[in-house]
Short mmCIF file of C-alpha atoms in Angstrom, two decimals:
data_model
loop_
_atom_site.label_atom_id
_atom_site.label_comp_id
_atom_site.label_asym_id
_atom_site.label_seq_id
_atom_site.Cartn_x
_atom_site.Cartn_y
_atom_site.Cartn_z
CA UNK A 1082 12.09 4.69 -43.38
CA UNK A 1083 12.39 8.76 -44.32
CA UNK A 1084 14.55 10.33 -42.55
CA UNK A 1085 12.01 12.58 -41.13
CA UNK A 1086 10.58 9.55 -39.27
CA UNK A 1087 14.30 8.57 -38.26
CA UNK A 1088 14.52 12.36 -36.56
CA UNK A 1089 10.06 12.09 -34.92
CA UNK A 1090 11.35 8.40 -33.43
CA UNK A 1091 14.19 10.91 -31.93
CA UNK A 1092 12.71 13.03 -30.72
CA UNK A 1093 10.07 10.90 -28.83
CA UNK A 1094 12.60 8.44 -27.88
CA UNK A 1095 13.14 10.26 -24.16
CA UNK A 1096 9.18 10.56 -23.87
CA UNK A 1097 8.81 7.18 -24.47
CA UNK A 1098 11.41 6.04 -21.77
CA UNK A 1099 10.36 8.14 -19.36
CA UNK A 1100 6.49 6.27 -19.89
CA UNK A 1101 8.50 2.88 -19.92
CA UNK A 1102 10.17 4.08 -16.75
CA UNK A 1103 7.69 5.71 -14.88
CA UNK A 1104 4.42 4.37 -15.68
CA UNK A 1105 4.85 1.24 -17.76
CA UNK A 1106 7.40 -0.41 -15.12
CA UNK A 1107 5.78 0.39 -11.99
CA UNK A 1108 2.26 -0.77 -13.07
CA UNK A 1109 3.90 -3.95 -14.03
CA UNK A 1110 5.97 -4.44 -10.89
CA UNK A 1111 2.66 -3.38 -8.90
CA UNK A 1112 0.98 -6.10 -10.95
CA UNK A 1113 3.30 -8.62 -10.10
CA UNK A 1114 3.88 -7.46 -6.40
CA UNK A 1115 0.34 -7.83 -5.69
CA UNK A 1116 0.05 -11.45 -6.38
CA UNK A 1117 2.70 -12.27 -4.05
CA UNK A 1118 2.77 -12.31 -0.37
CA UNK A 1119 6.22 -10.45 0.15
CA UNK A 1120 6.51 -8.33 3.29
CA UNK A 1121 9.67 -7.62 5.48
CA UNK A 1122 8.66 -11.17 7.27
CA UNK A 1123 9.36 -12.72 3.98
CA UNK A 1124 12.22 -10.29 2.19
CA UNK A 1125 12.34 -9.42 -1.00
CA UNK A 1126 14.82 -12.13 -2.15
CA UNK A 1127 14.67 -15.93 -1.49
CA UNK A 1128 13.91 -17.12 1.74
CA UNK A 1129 14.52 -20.67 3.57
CA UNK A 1130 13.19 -23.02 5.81
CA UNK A 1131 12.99 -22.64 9.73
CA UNK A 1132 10.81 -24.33 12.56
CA UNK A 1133 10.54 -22.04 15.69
CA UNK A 1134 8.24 -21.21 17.88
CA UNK A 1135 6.34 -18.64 15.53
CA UNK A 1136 6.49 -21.14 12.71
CA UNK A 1137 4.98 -23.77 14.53
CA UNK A 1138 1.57 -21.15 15.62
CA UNK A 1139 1.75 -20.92 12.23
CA UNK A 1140 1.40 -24.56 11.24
CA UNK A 1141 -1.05 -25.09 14.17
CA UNK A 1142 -3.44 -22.11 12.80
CA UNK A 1143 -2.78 -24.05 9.12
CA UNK A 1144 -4.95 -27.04 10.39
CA UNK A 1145 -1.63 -29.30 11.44
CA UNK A 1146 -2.83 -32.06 13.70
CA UNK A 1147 -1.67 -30.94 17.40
CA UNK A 1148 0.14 -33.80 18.13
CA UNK A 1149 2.53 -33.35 14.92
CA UNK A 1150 3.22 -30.03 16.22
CA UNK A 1151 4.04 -31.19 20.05
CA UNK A 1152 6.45 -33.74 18.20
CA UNK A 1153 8.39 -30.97 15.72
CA UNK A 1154 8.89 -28.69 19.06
CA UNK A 1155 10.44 -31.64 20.99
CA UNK A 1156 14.33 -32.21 21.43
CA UNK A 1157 14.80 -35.67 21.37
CA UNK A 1158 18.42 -37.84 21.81
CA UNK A 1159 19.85 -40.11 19.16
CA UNK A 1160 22.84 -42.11 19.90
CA UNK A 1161 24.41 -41.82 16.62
CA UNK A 1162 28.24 -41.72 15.53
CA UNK A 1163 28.27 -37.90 15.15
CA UNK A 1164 27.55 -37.83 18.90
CA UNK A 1165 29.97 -40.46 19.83
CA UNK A 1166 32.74 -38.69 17.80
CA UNK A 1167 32.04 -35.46 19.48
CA UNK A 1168 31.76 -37.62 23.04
CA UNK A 1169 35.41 -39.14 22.21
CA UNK A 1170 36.84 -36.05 21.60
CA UNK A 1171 35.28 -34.75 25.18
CA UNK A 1172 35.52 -37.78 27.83
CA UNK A 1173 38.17 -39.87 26.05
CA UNK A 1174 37.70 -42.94 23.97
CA UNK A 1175 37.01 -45.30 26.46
CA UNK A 1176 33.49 -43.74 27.09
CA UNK A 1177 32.81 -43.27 23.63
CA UNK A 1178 33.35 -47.00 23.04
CA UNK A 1179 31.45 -48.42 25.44
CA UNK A 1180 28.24 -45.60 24.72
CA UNK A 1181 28.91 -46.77 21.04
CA UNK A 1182 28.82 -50.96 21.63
CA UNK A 1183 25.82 -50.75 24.19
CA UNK A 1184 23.99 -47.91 23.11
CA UNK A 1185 24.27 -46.88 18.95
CA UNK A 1186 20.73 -46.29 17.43
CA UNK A 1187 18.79 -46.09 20.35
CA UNK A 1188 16.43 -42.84 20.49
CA UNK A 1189 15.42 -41.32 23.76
CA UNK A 1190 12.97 -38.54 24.62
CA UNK A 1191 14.27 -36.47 26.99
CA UNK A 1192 17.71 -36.02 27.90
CA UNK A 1193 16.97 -37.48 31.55
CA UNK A 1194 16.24 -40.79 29.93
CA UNK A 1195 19.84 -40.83 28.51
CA UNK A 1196 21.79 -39.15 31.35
CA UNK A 1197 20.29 -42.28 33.63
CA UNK A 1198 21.27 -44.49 30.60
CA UNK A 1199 24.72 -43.44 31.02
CA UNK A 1200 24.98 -43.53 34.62
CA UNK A 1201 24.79 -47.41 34.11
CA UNK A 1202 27.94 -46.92 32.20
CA UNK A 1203 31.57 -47.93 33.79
CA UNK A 1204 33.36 -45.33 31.70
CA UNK A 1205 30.78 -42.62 32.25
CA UNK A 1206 31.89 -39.08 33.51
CA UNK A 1207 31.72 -38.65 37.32
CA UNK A 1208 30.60 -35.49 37.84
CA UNK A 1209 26.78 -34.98 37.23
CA UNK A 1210 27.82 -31.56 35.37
CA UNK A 1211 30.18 -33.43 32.96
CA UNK A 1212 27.05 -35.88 32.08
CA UNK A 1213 24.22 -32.96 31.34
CA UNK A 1214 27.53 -32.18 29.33
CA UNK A 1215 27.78 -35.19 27.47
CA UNK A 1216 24.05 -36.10 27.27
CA UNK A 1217 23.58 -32.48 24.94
CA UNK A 1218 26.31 -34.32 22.56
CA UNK A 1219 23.91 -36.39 21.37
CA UNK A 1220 20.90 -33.73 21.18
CA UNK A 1221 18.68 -33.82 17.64
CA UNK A 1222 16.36 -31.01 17.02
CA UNK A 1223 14.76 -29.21 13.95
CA UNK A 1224 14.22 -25.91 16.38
CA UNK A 1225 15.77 -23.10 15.18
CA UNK A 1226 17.90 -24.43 12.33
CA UNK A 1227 17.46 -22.79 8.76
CA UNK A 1228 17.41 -25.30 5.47
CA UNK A 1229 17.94 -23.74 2.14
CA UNK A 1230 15.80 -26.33 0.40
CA UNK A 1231 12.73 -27.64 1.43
CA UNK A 1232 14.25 -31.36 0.85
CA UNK A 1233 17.03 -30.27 3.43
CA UNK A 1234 14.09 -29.66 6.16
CA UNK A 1235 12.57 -32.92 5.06
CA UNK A 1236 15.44 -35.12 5.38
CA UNK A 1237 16.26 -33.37 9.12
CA UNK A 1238 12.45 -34.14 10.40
CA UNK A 1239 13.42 -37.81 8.98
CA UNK A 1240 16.53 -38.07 10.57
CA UNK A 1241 15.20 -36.90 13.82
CA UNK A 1242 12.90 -39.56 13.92
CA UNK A 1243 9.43 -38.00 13.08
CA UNK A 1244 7.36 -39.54 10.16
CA UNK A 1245 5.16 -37.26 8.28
CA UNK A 1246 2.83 -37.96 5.40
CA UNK A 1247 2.85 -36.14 1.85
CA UNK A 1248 0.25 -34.17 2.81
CA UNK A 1249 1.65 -32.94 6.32
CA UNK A 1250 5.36 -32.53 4.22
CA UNK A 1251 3.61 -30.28 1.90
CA UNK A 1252 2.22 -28.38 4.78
CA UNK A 1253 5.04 -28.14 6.80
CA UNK A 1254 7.51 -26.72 3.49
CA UNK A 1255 4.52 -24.18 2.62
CA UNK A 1256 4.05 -22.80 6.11
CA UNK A 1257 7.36 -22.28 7.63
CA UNK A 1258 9.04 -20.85 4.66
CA UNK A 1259 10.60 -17.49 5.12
CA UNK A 1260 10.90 -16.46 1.95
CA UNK A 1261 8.15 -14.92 -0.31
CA UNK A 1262 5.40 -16.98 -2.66
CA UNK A 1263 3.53 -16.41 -5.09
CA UNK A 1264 -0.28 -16.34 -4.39
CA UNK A 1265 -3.91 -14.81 -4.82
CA UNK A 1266 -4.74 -14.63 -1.53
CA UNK A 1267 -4.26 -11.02 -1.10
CA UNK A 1268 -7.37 -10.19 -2.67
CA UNK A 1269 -9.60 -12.27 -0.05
CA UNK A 1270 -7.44 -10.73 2.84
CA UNK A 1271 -8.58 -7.53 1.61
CA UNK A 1272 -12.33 -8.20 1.53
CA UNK A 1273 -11.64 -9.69 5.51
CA UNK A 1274 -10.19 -6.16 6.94
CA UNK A 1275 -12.88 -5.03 9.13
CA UNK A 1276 -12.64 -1.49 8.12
CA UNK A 1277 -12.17 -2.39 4.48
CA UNK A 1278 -15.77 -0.95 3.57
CA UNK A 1279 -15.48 2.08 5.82
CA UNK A 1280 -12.31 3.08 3.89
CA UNK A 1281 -14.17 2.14 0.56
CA UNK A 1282 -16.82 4.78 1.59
CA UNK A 1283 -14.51 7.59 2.81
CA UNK A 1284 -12.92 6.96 -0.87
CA UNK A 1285 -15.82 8.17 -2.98
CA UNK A 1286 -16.84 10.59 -0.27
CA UNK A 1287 -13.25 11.85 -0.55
CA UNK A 1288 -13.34 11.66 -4.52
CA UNK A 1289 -16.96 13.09 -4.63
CA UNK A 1290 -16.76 16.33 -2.51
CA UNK A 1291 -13.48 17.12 -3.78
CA UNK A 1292 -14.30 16.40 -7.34
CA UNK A 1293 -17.00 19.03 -7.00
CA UNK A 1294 -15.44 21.37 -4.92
CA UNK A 1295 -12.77 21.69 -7.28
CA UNK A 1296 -14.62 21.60 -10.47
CA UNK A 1297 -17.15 24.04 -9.22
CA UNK A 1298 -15.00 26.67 -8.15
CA UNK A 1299 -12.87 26.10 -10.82
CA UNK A 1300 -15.57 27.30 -12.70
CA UNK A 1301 -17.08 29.59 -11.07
CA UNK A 1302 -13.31 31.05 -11.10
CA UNK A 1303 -13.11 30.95 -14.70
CA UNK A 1304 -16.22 32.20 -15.61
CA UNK A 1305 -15.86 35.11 -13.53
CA UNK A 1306 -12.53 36.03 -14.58
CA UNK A 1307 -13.44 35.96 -18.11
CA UNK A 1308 -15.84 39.27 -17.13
CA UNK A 1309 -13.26 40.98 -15.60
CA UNK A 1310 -10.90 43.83 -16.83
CA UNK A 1311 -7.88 41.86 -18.09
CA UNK A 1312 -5.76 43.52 -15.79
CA UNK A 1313 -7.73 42.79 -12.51
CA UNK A 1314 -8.33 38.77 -14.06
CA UNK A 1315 -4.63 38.01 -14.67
CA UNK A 1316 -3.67 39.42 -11.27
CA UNK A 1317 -6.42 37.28 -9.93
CA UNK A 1318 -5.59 34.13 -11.55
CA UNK A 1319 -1.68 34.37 -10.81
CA UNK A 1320 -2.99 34.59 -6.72
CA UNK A 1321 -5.63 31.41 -7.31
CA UNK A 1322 -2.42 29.68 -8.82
CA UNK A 1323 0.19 30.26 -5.91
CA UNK A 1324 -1.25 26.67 -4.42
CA UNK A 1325 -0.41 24.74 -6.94
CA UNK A 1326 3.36 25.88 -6.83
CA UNK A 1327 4.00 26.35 -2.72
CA UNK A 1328 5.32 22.69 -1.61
CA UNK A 1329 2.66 20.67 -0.46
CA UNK A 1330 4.08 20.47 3.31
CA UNK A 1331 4.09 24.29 2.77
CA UNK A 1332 0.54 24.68 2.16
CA UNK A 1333 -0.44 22.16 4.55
CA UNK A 1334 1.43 24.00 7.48
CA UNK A 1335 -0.40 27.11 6.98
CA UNK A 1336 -3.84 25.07 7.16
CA UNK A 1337 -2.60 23.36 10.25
CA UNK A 1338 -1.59 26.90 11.70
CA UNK A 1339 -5.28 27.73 10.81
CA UNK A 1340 -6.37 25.00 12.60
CA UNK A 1341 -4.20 24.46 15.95
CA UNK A 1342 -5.64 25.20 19.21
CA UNK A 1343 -3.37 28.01 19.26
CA UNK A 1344 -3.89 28.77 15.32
CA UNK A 1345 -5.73 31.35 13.67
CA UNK A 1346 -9.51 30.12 14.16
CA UNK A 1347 -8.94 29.41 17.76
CA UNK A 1348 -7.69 32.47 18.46
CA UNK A 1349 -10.45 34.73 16.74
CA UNK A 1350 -13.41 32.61 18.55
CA UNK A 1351 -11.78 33.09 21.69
CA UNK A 1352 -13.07 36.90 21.29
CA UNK A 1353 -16.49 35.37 21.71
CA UNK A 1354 -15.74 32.46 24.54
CA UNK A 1355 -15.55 30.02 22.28
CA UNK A 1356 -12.66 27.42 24.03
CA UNK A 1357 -9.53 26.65 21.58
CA UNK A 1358 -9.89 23.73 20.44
CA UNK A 1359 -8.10 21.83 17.16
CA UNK A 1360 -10.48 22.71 14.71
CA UNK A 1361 -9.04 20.17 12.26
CA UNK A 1362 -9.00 16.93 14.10
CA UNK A 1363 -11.75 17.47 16.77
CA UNK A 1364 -14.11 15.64 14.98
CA UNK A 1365 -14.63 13.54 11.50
CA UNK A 1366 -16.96 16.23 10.01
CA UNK A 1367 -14.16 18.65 10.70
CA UNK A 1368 -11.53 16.99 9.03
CA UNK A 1369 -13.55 16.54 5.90
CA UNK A 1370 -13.88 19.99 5.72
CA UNK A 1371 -10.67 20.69 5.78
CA UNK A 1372 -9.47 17.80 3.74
CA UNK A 1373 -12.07 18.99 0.91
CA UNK A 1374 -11.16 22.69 1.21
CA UNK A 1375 -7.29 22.30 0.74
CA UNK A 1376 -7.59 19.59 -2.50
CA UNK A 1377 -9.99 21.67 -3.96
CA UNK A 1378 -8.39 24.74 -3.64
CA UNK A 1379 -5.71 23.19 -5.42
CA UNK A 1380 -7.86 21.77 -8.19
CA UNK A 1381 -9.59 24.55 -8.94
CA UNK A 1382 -6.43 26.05 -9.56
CA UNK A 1383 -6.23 23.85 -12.75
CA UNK A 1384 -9.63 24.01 -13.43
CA UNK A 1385 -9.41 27.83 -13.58
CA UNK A 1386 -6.69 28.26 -16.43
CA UNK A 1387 -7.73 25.33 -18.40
CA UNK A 1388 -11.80 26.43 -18.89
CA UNK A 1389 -10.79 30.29 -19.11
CA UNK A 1390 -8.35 29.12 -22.09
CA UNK A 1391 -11.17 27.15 -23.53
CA UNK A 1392 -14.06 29.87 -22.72
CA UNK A 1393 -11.50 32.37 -24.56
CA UNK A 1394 -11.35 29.69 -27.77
CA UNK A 1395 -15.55 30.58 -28.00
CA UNK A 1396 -15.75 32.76 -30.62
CA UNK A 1397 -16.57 36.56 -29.63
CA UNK A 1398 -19.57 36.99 -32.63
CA UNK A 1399 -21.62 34.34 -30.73
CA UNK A 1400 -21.46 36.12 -27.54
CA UNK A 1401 -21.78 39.77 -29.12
CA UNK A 1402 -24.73 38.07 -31.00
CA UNK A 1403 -26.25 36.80 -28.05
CA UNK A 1404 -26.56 40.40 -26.60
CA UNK A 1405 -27.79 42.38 -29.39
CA UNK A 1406 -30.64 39.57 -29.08
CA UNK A 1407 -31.10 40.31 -25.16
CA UNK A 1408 -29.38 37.36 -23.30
CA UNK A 1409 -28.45 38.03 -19.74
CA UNK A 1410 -24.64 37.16 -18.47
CA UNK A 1411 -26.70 33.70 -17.09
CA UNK A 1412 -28.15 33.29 -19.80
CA UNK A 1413 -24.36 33.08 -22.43
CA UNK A 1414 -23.38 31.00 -19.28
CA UNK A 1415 -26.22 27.96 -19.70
CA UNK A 1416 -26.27 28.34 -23.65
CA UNK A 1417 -23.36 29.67 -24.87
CA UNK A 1418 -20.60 28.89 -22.26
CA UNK A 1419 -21.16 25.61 -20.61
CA UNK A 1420 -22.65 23.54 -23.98
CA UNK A 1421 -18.84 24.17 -24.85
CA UNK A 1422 -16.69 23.42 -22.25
CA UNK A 1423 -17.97 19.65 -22.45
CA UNK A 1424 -14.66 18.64 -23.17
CA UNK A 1425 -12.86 20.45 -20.80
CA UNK A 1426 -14.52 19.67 -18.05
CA UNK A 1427 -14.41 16.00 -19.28
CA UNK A 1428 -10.66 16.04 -19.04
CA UNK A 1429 -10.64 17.54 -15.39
CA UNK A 1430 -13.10 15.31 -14.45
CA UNK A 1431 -11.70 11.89 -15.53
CA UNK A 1432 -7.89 13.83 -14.84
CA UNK A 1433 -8.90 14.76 -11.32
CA UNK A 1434 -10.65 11.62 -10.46
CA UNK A 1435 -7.78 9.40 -11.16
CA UNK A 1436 -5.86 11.88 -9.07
CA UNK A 1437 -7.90 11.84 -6.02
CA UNK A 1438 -7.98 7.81 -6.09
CA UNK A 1439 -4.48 7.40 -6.13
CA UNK A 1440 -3.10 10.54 -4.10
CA UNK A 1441 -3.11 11.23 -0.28
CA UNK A 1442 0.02 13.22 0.32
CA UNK A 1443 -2.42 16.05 1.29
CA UNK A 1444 -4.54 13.44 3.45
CA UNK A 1445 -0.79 12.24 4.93
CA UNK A 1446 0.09 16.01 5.71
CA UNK A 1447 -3.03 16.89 7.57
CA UNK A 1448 -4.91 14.09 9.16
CA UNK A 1449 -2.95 10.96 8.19
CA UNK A 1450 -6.30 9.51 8.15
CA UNK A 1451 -7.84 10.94 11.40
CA UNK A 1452 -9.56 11.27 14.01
CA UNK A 1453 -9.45 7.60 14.04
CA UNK A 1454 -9.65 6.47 10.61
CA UNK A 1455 -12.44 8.62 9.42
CA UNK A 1456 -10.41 10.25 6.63
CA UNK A 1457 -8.58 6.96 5.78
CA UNK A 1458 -9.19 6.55 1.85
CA UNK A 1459 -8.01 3.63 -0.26
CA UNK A 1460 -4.73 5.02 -1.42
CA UNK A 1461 -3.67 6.10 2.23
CA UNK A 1462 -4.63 2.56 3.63
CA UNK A 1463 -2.11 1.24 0.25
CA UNK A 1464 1.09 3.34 1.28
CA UNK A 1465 -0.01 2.25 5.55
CA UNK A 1466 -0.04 -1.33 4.44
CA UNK A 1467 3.21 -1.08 2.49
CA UNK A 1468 4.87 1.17 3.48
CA UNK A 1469 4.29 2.55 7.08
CA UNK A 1470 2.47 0.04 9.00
CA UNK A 1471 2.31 0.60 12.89
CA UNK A 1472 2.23 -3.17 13.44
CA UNK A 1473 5.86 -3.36 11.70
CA UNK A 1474 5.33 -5.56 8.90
CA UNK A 1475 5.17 -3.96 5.94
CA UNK A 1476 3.06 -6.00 3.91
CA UNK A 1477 4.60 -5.50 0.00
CA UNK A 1478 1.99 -7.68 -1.80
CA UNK A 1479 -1.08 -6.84 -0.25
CA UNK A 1480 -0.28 -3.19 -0.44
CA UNK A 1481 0.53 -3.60 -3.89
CA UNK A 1482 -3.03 -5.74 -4.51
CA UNK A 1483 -4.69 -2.73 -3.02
CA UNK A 1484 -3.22 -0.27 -5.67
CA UNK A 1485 -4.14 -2.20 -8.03
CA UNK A 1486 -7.32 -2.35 -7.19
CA UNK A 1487 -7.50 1.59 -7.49
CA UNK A 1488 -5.16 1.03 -11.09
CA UNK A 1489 -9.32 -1.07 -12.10
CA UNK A 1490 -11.77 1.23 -10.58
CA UNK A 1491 -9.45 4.23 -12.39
CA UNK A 1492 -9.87 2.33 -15.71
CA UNK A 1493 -13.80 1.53 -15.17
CA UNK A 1494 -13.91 5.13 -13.98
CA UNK A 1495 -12.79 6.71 -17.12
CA UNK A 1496 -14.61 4.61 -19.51
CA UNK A 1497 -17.94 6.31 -17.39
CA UNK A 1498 -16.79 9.21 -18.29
CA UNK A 1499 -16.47 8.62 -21.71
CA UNK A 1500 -20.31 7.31 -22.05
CA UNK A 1501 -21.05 10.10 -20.14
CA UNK A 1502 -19.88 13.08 -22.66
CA UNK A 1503 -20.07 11.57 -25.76
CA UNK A 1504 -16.42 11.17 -26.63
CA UNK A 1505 -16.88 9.81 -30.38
CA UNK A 1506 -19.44 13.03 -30.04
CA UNK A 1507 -16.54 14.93 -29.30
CA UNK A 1508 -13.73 14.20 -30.95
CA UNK A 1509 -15.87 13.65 -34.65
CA UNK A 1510 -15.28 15.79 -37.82
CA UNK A 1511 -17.37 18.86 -38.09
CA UNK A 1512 -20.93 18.02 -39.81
CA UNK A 1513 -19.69 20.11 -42.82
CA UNK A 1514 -16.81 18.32 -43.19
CA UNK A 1515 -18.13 14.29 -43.17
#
């Protein structure tokens, strides 16, 4: 290998693990995260096995016959020699002895049963206390207990007396484990949220209005600063840019303080008796607004520098040729302009469309998805399910399915645009040069 290929590899080497680090990694781990069902019910580490009370809901919602789960959530007695060590050690050896001769291997139901077994006893305890005392010696339950291995929990249910077939084993081990497995299911949970469609919707609303906003008035920006004095465009362009580079909770403040009942808006309508109100969240039509003004505001920021650099890249004879044959300003616009700024506004179309599918930190900021769940968009339900769900359970994997989801519709999204301008069109040699 040259050594001029030793010193490219080089230099691309910290490009390349930022992409493995940033992009390559986390698509993988969301991959991989979304066909599990790992939430902070299951940990993100092994789990075990545990029968309580929410475990055994569980297995009744599973299809478990309702008698096997009366009989797992039962504390039955077995007079066993673990029980009539611990009894020895309590009431003296005497009683042990004679619960051990007349008594080992028998299995009662309820702790009454054996306290009136061992009142028959001549060695038994003589305070009714000391025999609720000694009748919890020989307690068996699977309540409450965690196994590390699903063999563990099988051999307890055993021992405790309770028979189970394969099929209600396998059951049992797949329903009450604690730990995370992997699965598919994620993707039919997602079809069965009943606002799943609604948020679907307000996605490509979301994606459509802003998409246009910002590509429009990008634009219109860059068009019109290109017929400006050079002066009076640059100081124009550097003021369209200051969104872009204030903090997003910066920029989002000063929309809210636009907004609030006691805001900017509120205040001026009061002048004609209109009441204050919170012009943002009153109502869903509101919020939209809003919502579309501030992304596209900051897209057309974008939009603005990258079409004036390509509407500067035109060559000036065409347009200088264009008015010594009479064209209008609209008229360079439609035939001069816009037939060659198909690739640029290919890139911020496909660039800002994967954008708007996968961001909602301005959406967070200003609505968080209200007035109730009218602004909610596919990304923003994503971080909610994962990461700041109001029922408590963050729910990793199906968060994780739902990004992914947005990783596909990206992908299909792109390859649209690509029909849709003509990439090989685009990117082919010059006619004079094939």
């Amino acid at each position: 290998m040259r050594r001029a290929h030793l010193l490219g590899l080089g230099f691309l080497s910290p490009a390349l693990a930022i992409i493995l680090m940033l992009f390559l990694i986390p698509v993988l781990l969301t991959v991989m995260f979304s066909f599990t069902n790992m939430s902070t019910a299951t940990g993100i580490s092994g789990g075990a096995y545990e029968i309580n009370a929410a475990s055994l809901r569980k297995l009744a919602d599973a299809g478990a016959q309702e008698s096997f789960v009366e009989t797992l959530g039962k504390e039955s007695f077995v007079v066993d020699d673990a029980g009539i060590t611990a009894a020895a050690a309590a009431y003296g050896e005497q009683f042990a002895n004679e619960v051990g001769s007349q008594m080992l291997g028998e299995r009662f139901s309820s702790r009454r049963d054996l306290e009136r077994a061992f009142r028959k006893l001549k060695s038994r305890p003589r305070s009714t206390r000391d025999i609720k005392k000694a009748a919890n010696l020989f307690k068996r339950s699977v309540l409450n207990i965690r196994f590390e291995t699903a063999g563990g929990l099988v051999g307890a249910v055993t021992d405790n007396g309770i028979e189970m077939t394969p099929d209600q084993q396998e059951l049992l081990t797949k329903t009450i484990y604690t730990g995370w497995t992997w699965t598919s299911d994620n993707f039919a949970l997602m079809a069965q949220i009943p606002y799943v469609w609604r948020v679907a919707g307000n996605t490509v609303l979301y994606v459509v209005l802003t998409l246009a906003a910002s590509v429009g008035l990008g634009l219109f920006l860059a068009i019109t600063t290109f017929y400006l004095p050079s002066s009076s465009a640059t100081s124009f362009r550097a003021i369209w840019f200051l969104p872009r580079i204030l903090p997003n909770v910066i920029f989002v403040l000063m929309w809210k303080w636009l907004a609030w009942d006691t805001g900017f808006l509120s205040s001026l309508f009061a002048n004609f008796g209109v009441p204050p109100r919170n012009w943002m969240l009153d109502t869903g039509v509101n919020a939209w607004v809003f919502i579309v003004l501030i992304n596209g505001i900051v897209g057309a920021s974008l939009g603005m520098i990258l079409f004036g650099s390509a509407i500067k890249s035109i060559p000036q004879s065409m347009l200088h040729a264009s008015e010594v044959d009479g064209a209008s300003r609209w008229q360079q616009i439609c035939y001069i302009i816009l037939p060659q700024l198909r690739w640029p506004i290919m890139f911020i179309c496909a660039y800002s469309t994967l954008s708007l599918l996968t961001s909602f930190e301005y959406i967070l900021l200003s609505t968080d998805g209200g007035p109730g769940g009218a602004t909610e968009v596919w990304s923003l339900m994503a971080f909610h399910t994962a990461l700041d769900n109001y029922a408590g359970n963050l729910q990793y994997g199906l968060g994780a399915a739902m990004a992914l989801m947005l990783v596909i519709v990206g992908i299909l999204a792109s390859l649209v645009y690509l029909r849709i301008f003509n990439f090989n069109d685009l990117v082919a040699k010059p006619r004079i040069e094939q």
